[in-house]
Coordinates of C-alpha atoms and ligand atoms in Angstrom, one line a residue:
X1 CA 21.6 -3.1 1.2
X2 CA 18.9 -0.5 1.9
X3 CA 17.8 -0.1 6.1
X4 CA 14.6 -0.9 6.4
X5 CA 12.3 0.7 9.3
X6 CA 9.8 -1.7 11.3
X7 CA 7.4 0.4 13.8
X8 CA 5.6 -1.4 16.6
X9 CA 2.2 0.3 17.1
X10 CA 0.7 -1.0 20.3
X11 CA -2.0 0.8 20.4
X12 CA -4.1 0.9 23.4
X13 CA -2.8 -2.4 24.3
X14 CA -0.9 -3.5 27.2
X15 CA -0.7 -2.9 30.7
X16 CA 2.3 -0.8 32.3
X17 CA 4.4 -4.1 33.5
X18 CA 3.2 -6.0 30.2
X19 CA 4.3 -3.8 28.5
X20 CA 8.0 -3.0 29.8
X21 CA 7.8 -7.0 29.8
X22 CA 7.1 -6.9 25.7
X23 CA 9.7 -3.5 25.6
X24 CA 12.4 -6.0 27.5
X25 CA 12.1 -9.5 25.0
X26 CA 12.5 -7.1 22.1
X27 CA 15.1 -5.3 23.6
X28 CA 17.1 -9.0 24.4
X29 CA 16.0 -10.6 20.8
X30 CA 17.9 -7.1 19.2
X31 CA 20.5 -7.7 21.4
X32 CA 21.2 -11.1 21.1
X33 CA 21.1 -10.7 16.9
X34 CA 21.8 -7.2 16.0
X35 CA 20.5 -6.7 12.8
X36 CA 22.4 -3.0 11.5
X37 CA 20.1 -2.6 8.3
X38 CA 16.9 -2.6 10.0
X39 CA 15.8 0.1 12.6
X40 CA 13.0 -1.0 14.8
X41 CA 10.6 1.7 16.2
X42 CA 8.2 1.2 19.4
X43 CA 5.1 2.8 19.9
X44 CA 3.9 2.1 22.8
X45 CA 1.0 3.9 24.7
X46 CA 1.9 7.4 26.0
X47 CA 2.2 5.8 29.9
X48 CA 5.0 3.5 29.0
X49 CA 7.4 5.7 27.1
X50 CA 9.8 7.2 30.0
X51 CA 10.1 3.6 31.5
X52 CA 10.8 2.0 27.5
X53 CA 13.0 4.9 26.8
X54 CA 15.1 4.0 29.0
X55 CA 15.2 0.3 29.0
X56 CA 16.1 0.7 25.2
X57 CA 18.9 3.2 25.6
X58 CA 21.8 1.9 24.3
X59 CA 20.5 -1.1 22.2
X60 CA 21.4 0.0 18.3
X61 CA 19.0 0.4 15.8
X62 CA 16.2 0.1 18.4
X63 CA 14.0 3.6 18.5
X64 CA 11.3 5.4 21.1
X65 CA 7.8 6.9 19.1
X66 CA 4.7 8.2 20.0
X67 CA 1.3 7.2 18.6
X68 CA 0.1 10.8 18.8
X69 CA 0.9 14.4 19.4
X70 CA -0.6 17.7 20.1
X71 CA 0.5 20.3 17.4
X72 CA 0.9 23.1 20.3
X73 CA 4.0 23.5 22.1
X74 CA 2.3 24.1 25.8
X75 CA -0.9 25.4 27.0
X76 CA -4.2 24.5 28.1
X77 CA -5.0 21.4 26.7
X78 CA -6.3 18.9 29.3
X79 CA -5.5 15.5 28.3
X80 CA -2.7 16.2 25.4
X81 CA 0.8 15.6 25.0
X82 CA 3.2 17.9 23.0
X83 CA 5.8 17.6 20.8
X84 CA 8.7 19.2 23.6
X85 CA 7.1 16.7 26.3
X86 CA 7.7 13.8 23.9
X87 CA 11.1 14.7 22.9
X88 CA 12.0 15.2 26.6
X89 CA 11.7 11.1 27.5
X90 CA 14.0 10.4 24.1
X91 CA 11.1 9.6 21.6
X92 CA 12.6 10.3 18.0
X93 CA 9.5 9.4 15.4
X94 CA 5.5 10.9 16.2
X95 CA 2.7 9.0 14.1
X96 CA 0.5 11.7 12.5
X97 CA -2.9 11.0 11.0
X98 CA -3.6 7.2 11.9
X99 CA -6.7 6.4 10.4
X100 CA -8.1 5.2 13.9
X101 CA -7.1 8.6 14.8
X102 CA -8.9 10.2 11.1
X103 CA -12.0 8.4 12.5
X104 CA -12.3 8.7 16.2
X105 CA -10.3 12.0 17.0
X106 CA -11.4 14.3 14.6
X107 CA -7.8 14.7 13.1
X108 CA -8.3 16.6 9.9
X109 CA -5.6 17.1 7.0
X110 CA -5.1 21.4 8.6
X111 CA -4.3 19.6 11.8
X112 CA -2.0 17.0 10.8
X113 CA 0.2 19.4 8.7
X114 CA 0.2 21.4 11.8
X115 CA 1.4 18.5 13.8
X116 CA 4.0 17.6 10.9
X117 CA 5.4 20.8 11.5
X118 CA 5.8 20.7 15.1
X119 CA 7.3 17.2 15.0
X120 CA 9.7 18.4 12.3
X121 CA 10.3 22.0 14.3
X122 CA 11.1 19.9 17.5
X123 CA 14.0 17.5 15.3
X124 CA 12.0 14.3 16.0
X125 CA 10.4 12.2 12.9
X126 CA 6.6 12.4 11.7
X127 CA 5.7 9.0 10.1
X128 CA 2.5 10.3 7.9
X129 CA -0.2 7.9 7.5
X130 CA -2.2 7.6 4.8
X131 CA -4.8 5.1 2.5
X132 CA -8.3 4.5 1.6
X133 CA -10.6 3.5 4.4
X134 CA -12.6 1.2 2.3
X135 CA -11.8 -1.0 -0.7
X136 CA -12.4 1.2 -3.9
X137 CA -13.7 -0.5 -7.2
X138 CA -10.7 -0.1 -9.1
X139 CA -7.1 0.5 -8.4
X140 CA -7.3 4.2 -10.1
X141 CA -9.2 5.4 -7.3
X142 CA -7.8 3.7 -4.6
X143 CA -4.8 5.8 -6.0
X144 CA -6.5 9.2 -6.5
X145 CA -8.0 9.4 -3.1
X146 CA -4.4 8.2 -1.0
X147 CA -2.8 11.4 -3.9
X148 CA -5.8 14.1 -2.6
X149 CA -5.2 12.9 1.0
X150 CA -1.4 13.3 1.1
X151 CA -1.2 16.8 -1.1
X152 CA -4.0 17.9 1.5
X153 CA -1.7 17.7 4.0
X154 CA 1.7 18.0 2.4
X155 CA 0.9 21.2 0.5
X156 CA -0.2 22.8 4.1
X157 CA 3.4 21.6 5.7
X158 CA 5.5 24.6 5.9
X159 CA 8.7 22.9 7.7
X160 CA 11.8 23.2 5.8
X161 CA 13.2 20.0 7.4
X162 CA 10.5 18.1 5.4
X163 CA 13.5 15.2 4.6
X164 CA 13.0 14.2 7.3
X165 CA 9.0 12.9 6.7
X166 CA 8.3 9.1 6.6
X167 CA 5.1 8.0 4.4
X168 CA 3.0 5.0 5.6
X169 CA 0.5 3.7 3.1
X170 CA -2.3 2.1 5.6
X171 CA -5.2 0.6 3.3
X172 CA -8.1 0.6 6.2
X173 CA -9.5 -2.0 5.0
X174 CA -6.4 -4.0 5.8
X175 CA -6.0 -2.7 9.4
X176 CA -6.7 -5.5 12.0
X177 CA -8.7 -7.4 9.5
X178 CA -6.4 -10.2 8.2
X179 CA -6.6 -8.7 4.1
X180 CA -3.6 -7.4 2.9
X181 CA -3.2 -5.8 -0.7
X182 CA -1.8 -8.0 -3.6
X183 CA 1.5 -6.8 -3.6
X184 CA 2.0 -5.8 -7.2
X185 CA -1.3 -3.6 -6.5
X186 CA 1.0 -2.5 -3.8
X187 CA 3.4 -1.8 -5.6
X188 CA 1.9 0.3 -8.3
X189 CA 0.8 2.4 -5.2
X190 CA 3.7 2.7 -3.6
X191 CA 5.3 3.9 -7.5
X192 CA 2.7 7.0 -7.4
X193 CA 3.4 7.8 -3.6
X194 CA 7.1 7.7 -4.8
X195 CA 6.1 10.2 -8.2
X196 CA 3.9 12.2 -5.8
X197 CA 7.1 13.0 -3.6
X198 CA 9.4 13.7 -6.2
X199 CA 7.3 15.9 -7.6
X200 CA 6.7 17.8 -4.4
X201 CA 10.5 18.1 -3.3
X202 CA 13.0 17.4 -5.8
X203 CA 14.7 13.9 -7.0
X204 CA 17.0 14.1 -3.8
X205 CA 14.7 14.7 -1.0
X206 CA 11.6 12.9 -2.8
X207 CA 13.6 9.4 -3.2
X208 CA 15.0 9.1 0.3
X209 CA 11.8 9.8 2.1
X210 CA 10.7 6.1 3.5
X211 CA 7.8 4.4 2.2
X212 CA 6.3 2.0 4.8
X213 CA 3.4 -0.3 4.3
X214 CA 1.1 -1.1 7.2
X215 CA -2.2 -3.3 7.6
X216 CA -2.2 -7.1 8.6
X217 CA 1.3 -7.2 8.3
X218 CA 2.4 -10.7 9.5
X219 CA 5.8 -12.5 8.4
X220 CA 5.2 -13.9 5.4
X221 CA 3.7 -11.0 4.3
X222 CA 6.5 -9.1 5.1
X223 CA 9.1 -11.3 3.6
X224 CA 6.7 -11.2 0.2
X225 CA 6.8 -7.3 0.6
X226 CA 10.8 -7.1 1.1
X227 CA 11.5 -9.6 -1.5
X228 CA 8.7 -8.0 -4.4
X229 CA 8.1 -4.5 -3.7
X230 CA 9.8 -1.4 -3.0
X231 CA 8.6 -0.7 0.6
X232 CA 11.1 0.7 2.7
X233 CA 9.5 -0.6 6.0
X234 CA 6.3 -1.7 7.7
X235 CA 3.9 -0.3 10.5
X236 CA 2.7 -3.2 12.6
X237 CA -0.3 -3.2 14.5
X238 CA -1.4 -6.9 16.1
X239 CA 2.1 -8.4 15.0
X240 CA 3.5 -6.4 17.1
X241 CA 2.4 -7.8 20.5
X242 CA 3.5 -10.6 20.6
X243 CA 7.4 -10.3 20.4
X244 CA 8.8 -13.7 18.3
X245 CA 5.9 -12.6 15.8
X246 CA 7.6 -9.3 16.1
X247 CA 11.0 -10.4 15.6
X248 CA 10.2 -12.6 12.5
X249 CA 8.8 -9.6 10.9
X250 CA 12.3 -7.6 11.4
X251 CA 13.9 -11.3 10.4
X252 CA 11.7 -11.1 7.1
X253 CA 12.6 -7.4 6.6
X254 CA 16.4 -8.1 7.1
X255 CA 17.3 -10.4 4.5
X256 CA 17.1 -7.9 1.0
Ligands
PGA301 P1 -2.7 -4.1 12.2 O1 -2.5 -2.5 12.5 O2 -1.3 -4.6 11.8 O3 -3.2 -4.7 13.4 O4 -3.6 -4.2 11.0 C1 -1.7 -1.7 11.7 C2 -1.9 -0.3 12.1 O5 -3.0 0.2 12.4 O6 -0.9 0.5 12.2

């Protein structure tokens, strides 16, 4: 039995107390069923993560991230957060290159392989995001563009610790809208991702690196995913908020 990983991206959502108060039911529900193949990732905003860092401490399989980084180390950079900062309040995974972030920050593909490398140089994990922003007409180039996206990045990545990288296929066009691809589209996909990997790093390094799958993810959708593709995880968005939606989604993920 394979662990899965299930992140929690909160977004910009949630005040500080509703927040620690969505942070504390997850935290019981883990508690109160332990589930040892599945590690659950929280990524709240910025503000909560010293307080959820250490309400979480001790509960296994349950894990601090951050929805962004800086790829500097210190300096003058009103308004940014960097990878030393992060790892100081016990986050362990950084999402790089959220297409929210593609689209309203300005990150470009130079950027995110700098901020790759910093997550990697500072021994915490980058979940790379990747995927189409808007349907294409036919599954080839749906395929070629998410295969240009991640070599522009991954060929700029100089990190040797690059085993450590997690993959997240995010469709756009699935983000916050209620579509979802058909999974054996999903699949195929997820197969060149996979083949894209290996290539770049070896059969060793290439087949471990996790393959999530994020965009409307909900629990039946999940449990279709775990029980008919090869995802290793999913990056939830809305799900995530509300935490017995939450908690069915790590259910559904649990039981390959
Ligand atoms: P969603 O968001 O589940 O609300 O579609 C997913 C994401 O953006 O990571």
């Amino acid at each position: 039995m394979s662990t899965k990983i299930v992140v929690a991206n909160w977004k910009m959502h949630k005040t500080f107390a509703a927040g620690l108060q969505l942070a504390q039911d997850i935290t019981q529900a883990q508690q109160a069923n332990p589930r040892p193949n599945v590690q659950i990732v929280l990524l709240p905003s910025f503000l909560h993560l010293e307080a959820i860092g250490r309400l979480i401490a001790g509960t296994d399989n349950l894990y601090l991230g951050a929805q962004h980084c800086h790829d500097q180390a210190a300096g003058a950079f009103t308004g940014a957060i960097s990878v030393p900062m992060l790892a100081s309040v016990g986050v362990r995974f950084v999402l790089v290159g959220h297409s929210e972030h593609r689209q309203h920050g300005g990150d470009d593909e130079s950027l995110m392989a700098k901020q790759v490398d910093a997550v990697l140089a500072h021994g915490l994990q980058p979940i790379l995001c990747c995927g189409e922003p808007a349907r294409c007409q036919s599954q080839q180039q749906a395929l070629d563009f998410v295969q240009r996206q991640l070599d522009a990045v991954l060929a700029q990545v100089t990190a040797d610790a690059v085993h450590e990288l997690i993959v997240a296929y995010e469709p756009g066009w699935a983000i916050g809208t209620q579509d979802t691809p058909d999974p054996a589209v999903l699949e195929s996909l997820c197969q060149a991702i996979r083949h894209n990997l290996v290539r770049r790093y070896g059969t060793v390094v290439g087949e471990a690196i996790p393959l999530l799958y994020g965009g409307s993810c909900q629990p039946a959708y999940a449990s279709t995913l775990a029980a008919a593709t090869s995802v290793d995880g999913v990056l939830v968005g809305r799900a995530s908020l509300t935490p017995g939606t939450f908690m069915e989604i790590v259910a559904a993920m649990t039981t390959t």
